JSON list of C-alpha atoms in Angstrom, two decimals:
[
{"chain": "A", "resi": 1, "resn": "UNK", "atom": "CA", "xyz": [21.81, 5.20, -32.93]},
{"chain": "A", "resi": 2, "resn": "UNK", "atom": "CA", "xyz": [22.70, 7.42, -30.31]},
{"chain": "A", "resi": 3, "resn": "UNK", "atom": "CA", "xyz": [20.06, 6.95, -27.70]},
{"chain": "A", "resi": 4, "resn": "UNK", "atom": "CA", "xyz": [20.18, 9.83, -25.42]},
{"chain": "A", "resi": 5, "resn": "UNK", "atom": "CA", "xyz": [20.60, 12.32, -28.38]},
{"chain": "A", "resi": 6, "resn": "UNK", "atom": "CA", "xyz": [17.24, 10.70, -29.68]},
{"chain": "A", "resi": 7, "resn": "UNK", "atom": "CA", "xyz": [15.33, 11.19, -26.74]},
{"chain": "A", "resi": 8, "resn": "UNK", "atom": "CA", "xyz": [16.74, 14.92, -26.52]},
{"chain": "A", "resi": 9, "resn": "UNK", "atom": "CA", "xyz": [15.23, 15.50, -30.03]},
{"chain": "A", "resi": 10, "resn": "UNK", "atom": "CA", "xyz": [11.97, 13.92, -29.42]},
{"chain": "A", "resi": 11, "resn": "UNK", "atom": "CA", "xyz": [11.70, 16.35, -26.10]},
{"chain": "A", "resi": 12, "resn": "UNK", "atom": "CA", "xyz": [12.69, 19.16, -27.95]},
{"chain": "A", "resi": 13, "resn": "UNK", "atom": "CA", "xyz": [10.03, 18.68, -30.43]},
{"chain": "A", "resi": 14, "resn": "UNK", "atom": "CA", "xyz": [7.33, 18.39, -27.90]},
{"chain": "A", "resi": 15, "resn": "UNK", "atom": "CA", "xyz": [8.70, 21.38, -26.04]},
{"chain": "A", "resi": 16, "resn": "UNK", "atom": "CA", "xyz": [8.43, 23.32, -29.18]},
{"chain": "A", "resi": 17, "resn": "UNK", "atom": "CA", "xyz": [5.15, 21.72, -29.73]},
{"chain": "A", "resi": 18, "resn": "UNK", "atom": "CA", "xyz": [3.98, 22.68, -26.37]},
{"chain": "A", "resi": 19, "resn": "UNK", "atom": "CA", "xyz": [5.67, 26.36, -25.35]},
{"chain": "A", "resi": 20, "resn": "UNK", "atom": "CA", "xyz": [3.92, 29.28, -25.08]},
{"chain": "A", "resi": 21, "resn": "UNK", "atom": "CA", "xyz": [3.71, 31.09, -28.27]},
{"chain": "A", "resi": 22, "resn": "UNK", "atom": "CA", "xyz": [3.52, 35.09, -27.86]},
{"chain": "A", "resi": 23, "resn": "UNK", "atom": "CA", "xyz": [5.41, 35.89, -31.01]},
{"chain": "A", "resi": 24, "resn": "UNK", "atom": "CA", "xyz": [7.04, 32.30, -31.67]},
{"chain": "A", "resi": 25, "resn": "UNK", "atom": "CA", "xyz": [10.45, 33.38, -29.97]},
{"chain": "A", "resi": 26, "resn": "UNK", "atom": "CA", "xyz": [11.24, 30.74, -27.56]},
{"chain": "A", "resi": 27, "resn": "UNK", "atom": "CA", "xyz": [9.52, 27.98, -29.04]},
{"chain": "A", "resi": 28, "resn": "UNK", "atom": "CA", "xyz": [10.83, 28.32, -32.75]},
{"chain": "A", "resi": 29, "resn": "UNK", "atom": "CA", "xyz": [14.43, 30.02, -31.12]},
{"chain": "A", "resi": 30, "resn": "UNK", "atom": "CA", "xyz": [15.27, 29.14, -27.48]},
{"chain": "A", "resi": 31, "resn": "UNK", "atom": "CA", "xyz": [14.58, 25.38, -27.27]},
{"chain": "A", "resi": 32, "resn": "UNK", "atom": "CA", "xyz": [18.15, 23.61, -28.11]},
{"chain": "A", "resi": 33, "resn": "UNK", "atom": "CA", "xyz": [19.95, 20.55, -27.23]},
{"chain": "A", "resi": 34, "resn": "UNK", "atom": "CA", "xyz": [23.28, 20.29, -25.73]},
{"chain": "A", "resi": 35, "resn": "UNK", "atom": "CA", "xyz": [24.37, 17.27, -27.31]},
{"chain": "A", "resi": 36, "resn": "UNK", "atom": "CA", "xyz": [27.46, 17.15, -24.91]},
{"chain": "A", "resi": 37, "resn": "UNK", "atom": "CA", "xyz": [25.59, 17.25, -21.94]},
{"chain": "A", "resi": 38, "resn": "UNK", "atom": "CA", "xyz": [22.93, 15.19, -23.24]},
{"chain": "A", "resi": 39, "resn": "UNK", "atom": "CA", "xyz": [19.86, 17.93, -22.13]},
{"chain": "A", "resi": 40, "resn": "UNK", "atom": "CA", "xyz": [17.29, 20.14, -23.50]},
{"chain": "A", "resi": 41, "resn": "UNK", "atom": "CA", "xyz": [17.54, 23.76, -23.08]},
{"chain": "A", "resi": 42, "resn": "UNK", "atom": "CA", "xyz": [14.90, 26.28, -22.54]},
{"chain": "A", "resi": 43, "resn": "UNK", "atom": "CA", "xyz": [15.54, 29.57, -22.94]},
{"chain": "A", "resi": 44, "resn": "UNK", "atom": "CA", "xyz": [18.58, 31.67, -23.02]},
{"chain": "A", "resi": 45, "resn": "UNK", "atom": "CA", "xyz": [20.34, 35.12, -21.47]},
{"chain": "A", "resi": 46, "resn": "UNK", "atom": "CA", "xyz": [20.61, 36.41, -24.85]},
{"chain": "A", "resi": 47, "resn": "UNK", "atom": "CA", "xyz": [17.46, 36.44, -26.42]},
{"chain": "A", "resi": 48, "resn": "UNK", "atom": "CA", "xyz": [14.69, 34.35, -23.77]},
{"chain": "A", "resi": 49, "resn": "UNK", "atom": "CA", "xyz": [16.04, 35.27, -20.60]},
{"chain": "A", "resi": 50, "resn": "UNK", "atom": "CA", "xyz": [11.79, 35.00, -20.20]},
{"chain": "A", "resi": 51, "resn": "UNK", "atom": "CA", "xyz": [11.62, 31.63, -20.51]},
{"chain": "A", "resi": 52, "resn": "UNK", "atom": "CA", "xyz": [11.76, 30.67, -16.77]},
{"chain": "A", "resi": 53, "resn": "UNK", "atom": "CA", "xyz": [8.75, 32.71, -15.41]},
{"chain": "A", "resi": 54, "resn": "UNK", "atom": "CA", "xyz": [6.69, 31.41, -18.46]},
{"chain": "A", "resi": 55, "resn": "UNK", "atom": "CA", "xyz": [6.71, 27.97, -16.38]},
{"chain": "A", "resi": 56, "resn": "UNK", "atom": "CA", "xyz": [6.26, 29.71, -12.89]},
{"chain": "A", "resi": 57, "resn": "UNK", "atom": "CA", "xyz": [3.57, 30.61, -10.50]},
{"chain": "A", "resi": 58, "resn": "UNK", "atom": "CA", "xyz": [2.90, 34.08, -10.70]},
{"chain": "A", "resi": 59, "resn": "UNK", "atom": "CA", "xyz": [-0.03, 36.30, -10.48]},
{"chain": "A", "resi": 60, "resn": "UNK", "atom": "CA", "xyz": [-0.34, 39.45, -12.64]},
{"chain": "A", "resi": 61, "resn": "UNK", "atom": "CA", "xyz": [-1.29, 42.75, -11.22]},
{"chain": "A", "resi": 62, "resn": "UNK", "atom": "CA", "xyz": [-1.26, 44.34, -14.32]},
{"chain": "A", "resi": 63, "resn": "UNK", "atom": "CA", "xyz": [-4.10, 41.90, -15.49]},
{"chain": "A", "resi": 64, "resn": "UNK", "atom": "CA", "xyz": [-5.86, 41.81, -12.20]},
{"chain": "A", "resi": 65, "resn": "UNK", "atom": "CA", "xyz": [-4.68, 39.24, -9.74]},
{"chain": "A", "resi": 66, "resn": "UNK", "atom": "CA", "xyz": [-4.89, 37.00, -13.08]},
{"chain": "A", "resi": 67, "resn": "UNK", "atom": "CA", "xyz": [-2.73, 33.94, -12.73]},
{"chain": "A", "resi": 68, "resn": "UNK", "atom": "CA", "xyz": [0.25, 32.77, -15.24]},
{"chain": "A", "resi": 69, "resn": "UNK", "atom": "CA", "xyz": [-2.05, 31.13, -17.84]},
{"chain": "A", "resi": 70, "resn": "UNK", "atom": "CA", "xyz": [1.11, 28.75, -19.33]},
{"chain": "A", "resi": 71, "resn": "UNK", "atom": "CA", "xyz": [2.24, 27.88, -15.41]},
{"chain": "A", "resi": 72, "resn": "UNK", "atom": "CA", "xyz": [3.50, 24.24, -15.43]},
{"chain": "A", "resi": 73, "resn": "UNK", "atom": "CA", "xyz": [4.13, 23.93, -18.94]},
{"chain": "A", "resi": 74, "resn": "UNK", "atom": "CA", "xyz": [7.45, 22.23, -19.52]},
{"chain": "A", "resi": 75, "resn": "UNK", "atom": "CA", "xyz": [6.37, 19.68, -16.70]},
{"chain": "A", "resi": 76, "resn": "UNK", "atom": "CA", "xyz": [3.16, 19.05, -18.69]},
{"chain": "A", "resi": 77, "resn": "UNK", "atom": "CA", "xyz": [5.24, 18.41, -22.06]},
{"chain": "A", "resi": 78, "resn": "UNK", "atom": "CA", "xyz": [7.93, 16.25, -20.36]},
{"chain": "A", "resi": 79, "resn": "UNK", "atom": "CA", "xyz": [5.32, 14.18, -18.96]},
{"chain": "A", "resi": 80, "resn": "UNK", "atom": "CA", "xyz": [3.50, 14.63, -22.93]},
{"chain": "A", "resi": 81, "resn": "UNK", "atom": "CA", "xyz": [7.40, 13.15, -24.25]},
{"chain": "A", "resi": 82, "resn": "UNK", "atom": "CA", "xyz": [7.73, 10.83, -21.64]},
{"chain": "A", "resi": 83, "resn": "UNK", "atom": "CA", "xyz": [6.37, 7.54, -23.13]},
{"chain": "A", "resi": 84, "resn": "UNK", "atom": "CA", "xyz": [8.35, 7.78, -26.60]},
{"chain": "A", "resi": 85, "resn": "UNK", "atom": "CA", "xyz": [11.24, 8.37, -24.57]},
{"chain": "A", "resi": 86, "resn": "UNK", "atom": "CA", "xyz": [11.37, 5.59, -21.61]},
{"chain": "A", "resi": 87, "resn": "UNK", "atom": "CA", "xyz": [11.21, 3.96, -25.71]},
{"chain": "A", "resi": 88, "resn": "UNK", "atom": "CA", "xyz": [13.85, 5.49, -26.99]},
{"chain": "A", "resi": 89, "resn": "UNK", "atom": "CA", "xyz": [16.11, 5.30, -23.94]},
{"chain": "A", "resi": 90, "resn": "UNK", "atom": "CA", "xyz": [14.93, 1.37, -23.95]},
{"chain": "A", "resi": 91, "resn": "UNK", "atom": "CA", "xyz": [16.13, 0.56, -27.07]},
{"chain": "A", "resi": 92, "resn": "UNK", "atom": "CA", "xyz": [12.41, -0.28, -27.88]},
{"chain": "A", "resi": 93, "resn": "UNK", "atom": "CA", "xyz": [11.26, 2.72, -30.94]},
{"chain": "A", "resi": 94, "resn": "UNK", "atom": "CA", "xyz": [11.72, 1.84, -33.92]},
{"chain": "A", "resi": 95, "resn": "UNK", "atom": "CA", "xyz": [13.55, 4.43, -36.19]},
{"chain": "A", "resi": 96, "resn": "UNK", "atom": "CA", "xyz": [9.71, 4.68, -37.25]},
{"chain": "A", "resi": 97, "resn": "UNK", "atom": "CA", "xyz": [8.43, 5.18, -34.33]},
{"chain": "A", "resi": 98, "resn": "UNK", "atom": "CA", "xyz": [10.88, 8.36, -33.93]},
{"chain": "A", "resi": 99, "resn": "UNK", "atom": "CA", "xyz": [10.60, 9.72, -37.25]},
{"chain": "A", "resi": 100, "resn": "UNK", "atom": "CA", "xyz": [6.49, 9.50, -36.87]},
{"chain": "A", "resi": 101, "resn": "UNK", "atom": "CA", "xyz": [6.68, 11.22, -33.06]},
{"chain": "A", "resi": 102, "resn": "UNK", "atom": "CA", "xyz": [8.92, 14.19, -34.63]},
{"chain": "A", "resi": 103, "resn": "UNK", "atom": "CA", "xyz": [6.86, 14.57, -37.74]},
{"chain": "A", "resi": 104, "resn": "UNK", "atom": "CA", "xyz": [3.91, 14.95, -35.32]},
{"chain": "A", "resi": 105, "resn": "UNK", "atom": "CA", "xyz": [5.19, 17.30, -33.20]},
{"chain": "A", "resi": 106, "resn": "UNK", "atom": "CA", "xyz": [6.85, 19.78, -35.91]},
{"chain": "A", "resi": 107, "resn": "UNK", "atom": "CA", "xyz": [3.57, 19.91, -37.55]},
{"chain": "A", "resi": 108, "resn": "UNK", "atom": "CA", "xyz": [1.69, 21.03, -34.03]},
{"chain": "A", "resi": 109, "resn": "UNK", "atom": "CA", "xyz": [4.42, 23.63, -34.03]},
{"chain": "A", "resi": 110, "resn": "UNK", "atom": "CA", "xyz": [4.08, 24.48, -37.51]},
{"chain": "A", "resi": 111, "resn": "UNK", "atom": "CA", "xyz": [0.18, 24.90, -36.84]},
{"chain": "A", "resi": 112, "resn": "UNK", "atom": "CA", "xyz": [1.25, 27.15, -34.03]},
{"chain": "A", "resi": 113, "resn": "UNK", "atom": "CA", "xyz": [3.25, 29.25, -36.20]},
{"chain": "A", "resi": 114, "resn": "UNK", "atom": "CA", "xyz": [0.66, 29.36, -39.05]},
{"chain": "A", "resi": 115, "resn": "UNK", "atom": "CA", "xyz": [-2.52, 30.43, -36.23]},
{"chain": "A", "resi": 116, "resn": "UNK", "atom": "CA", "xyz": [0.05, 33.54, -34.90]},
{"chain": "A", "resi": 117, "resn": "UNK", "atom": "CA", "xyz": [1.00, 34.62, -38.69]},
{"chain": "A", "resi": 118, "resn": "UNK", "atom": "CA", "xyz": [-3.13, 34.54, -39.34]},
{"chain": "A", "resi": 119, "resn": "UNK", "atom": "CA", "xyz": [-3.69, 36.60, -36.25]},
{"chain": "A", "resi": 120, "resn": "UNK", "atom": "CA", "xyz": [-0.89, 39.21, -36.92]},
{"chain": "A", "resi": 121, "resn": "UNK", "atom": "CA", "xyz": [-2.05, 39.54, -39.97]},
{"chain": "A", "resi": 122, "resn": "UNK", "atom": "CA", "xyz": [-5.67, 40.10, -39.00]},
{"chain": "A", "resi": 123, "resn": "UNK", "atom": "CA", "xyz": [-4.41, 42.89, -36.43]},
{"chain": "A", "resi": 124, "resn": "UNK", "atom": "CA", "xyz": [-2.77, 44.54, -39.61]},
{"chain": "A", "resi": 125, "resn": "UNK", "atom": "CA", "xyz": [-6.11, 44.37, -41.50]},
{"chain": "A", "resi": 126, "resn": "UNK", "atom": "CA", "xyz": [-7.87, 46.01, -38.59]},
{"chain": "A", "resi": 127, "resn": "UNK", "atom": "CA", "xyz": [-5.04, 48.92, -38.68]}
]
């Protein structure tokens, strides 16, 4: 088993999991490994050149001095990922233990998915 590429997956899922889900772009598109590097990637200049002020401080003029509601976000899911991975890097999970973390996690992003389709869907209705 190749350790560090399990741990990527298992942070990938959580970042999915986790991201900030406007129309599903980044979290279903932009969150990748690079298996030769051995890293998660958020984002990208083609099509989420976004993603980095999604986990930034910034306040909002256009919604009045409102604050980045999704600030801190990838810290919050690395720390979220953390224990399965110090496992996974250990040589501690179980193949079980994986396989149950990334079921988990693609069904939180499936529910994520499902809630946005419901909610375009009542905007459509309302048309």
């Amino acid at each position: 088993m190749d350790l560090v590429y399990e741990a990527c997956k298992i942070l990938k899922a959580v970042l999915q999991a986790r991201a900030p889900y406007d129309t599903g772009n980044l979290a279903m598109n932009n969150i990748r490994i690079d298996r030769n590097r051995g890293r998660v990637i958020v984002g990208s200049k083609e099509s989420a050149d976004y993603a980095p002020i999604t986990n930034e401080p910034w306040v909002s003029e256009k919604w009045h001095g409102k604050k980045n509601p999704n600030e801190g976000w990838i810290n919050r899911a690395i720390e979220e990922a953390l224990p399965i991975i110090q496992r996974v890097l250990s040589g501690r999970a179980t193949d079980k233990e994986v396989e149950d973390a990334l079921n988990y996690y693609s069904g939180v992003r499936e529910e994520r998915k499902k809630q946005y389709i419901r909610r375009l869907n009542e905007k459509k209705e309302k048309i």
